[in-house]
Coordinates of C-alpha atoms in Angstrom, one line a residue:
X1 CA 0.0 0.0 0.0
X2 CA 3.2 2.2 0.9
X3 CA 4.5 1.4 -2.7
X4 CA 1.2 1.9 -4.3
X5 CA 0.7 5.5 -2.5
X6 CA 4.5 6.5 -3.1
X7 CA 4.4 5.8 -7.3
X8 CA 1.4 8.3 -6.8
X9 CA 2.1 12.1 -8.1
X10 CA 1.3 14.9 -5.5
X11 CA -2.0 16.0 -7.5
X12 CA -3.2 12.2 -7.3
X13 CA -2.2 12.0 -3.5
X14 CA -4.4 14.9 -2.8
X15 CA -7.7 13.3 -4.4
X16 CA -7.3 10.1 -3.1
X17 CA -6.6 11.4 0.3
X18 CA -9.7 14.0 -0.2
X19 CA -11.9 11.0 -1.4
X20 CA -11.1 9.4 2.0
X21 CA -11.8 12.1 4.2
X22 CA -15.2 12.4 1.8
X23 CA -16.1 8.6 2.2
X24 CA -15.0 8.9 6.1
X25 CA -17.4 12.0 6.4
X26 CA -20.3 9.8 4.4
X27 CA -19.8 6.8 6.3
X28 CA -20.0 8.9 9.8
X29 CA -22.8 10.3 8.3
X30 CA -24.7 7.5 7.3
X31 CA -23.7 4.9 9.9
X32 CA -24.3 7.5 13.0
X33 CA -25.8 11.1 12.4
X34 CA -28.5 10.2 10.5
X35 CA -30.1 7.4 13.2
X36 CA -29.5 9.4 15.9
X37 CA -31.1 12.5 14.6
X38 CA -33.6 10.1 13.4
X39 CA -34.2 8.5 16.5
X40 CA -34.5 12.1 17.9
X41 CA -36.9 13.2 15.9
X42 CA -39.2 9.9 16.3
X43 CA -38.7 10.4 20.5
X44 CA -40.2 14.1 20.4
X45 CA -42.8 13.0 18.2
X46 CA -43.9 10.3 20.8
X47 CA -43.5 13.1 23.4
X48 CA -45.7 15.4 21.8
X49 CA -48.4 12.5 21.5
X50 CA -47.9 11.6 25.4
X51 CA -48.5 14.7 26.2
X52 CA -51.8 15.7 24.0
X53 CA -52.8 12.4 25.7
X54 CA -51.9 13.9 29.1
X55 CA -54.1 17.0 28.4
X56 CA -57.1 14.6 27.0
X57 CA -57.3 12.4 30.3
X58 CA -57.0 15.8 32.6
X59 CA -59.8 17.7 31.0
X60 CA -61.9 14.5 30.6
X61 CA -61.2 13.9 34.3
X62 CA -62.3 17.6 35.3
X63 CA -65.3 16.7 33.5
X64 CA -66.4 13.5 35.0
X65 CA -65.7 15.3 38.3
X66 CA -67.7 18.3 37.6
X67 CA -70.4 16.1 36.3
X68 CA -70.1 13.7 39.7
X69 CA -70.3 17.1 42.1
X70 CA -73.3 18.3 40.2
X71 CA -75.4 15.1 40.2
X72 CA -78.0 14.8 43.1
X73 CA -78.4 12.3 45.9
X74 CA -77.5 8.1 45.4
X75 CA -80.8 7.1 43.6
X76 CA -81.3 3.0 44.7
X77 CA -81.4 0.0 42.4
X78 CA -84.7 0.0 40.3
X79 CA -84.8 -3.7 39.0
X80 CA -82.0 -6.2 38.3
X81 CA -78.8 -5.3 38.0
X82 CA -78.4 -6.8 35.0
X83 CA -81.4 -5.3 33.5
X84 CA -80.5 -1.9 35.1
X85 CA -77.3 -2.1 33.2
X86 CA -78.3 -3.3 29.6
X87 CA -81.2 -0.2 29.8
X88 CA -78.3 2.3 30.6
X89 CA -75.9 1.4 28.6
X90 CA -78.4 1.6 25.5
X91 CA -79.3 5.0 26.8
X92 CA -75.0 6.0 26.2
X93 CA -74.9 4.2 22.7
X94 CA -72.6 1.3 24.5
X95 CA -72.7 -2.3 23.2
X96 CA -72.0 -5.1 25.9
X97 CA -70.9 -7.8 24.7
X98 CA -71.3 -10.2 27.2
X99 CA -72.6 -10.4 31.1
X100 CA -72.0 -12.7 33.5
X101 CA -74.0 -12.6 37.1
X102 CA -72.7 -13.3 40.0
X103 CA -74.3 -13.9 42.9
X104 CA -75.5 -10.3 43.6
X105 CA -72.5 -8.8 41.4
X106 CA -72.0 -8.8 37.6
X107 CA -69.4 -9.2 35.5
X108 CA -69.5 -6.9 32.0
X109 CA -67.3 -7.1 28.7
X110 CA -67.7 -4.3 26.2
X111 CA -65.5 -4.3 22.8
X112 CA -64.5 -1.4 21.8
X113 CA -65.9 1.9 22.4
X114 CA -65.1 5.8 23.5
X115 CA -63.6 6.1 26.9
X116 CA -65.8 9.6 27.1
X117 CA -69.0 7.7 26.5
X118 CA -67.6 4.6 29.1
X119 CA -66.8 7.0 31.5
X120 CA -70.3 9.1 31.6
X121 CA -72.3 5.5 31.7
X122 CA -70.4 4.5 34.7
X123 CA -70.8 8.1 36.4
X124 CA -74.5 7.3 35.4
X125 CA -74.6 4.3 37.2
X126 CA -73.0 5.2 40.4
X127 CA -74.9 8.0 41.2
X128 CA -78.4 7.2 39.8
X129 CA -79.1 3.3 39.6
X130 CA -77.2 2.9 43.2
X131 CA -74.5 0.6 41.3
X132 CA -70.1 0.6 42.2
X133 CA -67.4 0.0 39.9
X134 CA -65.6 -2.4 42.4
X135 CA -62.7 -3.3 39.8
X136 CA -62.1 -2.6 36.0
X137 CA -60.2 -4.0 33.5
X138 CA -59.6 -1.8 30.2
X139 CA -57.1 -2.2 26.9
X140 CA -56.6 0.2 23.9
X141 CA -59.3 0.3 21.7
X142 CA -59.3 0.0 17.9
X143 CA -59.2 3.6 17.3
X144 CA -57.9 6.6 19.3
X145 CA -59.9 7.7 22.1
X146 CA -61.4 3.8 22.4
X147 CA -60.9 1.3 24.9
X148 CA -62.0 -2.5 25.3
X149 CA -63.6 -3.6 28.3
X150 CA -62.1 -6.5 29.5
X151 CA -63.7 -6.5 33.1
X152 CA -66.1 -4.9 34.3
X153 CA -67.2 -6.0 38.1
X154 CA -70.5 -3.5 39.3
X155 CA -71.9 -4.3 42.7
X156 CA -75.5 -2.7 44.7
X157 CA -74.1 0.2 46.9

């Protein structure tokens, strides 16, 4: 290579050695700058989605609060609960799924619908058909804003 580079005149030395600074500075390039300012760029992206999620679930919480203060007194269960709960979640546009009693509990799935919607039922039936969320199981829904009821256990107050 030492042969090679000495038989070389001083013009050709100088390109070659400039083409290997230029391949050095493309391979930097390629091989790190570019992922990392990708990888930057994808990260603030995600950020920025987090936090418009942030703001979505704060507001919709100050909501369902506000709506919880301003409701009246705990009405009491007017028929079965199973009943109570098919009739309601009609009135919010909410499809269950499937139901399963037990003993004085029951156990709800719902597939995917607006957490918004999910959220004013269950206000709905805590403070006017005498009904508790006593555990909840949710997943992402198929579009934004959606979530799958996995679980639902509601229980007489």
């Amino acid at each position: 290579m030492k042969a090679w580079w000495q038989q070389l005149n001083s013009r050709e030395q100088r390109l070659v050695a400039a083409m290997g600074v230029m391949a050095i500075v493309f391979i930097f390039y390629s091989a790190i700058w570019q992922p990392l300012n990708d990888s930057l760029v994808q990260e603030a992206s995600k950020l920025e989605r987090q936090h418009q999620l942030l703001t979505w679930v704060q507001e919709n919480t100050a909501l369902y609060q506000q709506a919880k203060r301003s409701s009246g007194g705990k009405a009491r269960l007017s028929g079965s609960i199973s009943s109570v709960a098919n009739r309601s979640a009609k009135t919010y546009k909410l499809t269950i799924t499937r139901m399963q009693p037990q003993g004085d509990d029951l156990q709800v799935w719902i597939d995917s619908t607006p957490f918004t919607q999910l959220l004013f039922w269950l206000e709905h039936l805590a403070n006017n058909e005498g009904l508790q969320v006593k555990a909840i199981d949710l997943s992402q829904g198929d579009r934004v804003g959606e979530v799958k009821v996995r679980r639902l256990h509601l229980a007489k107050l």
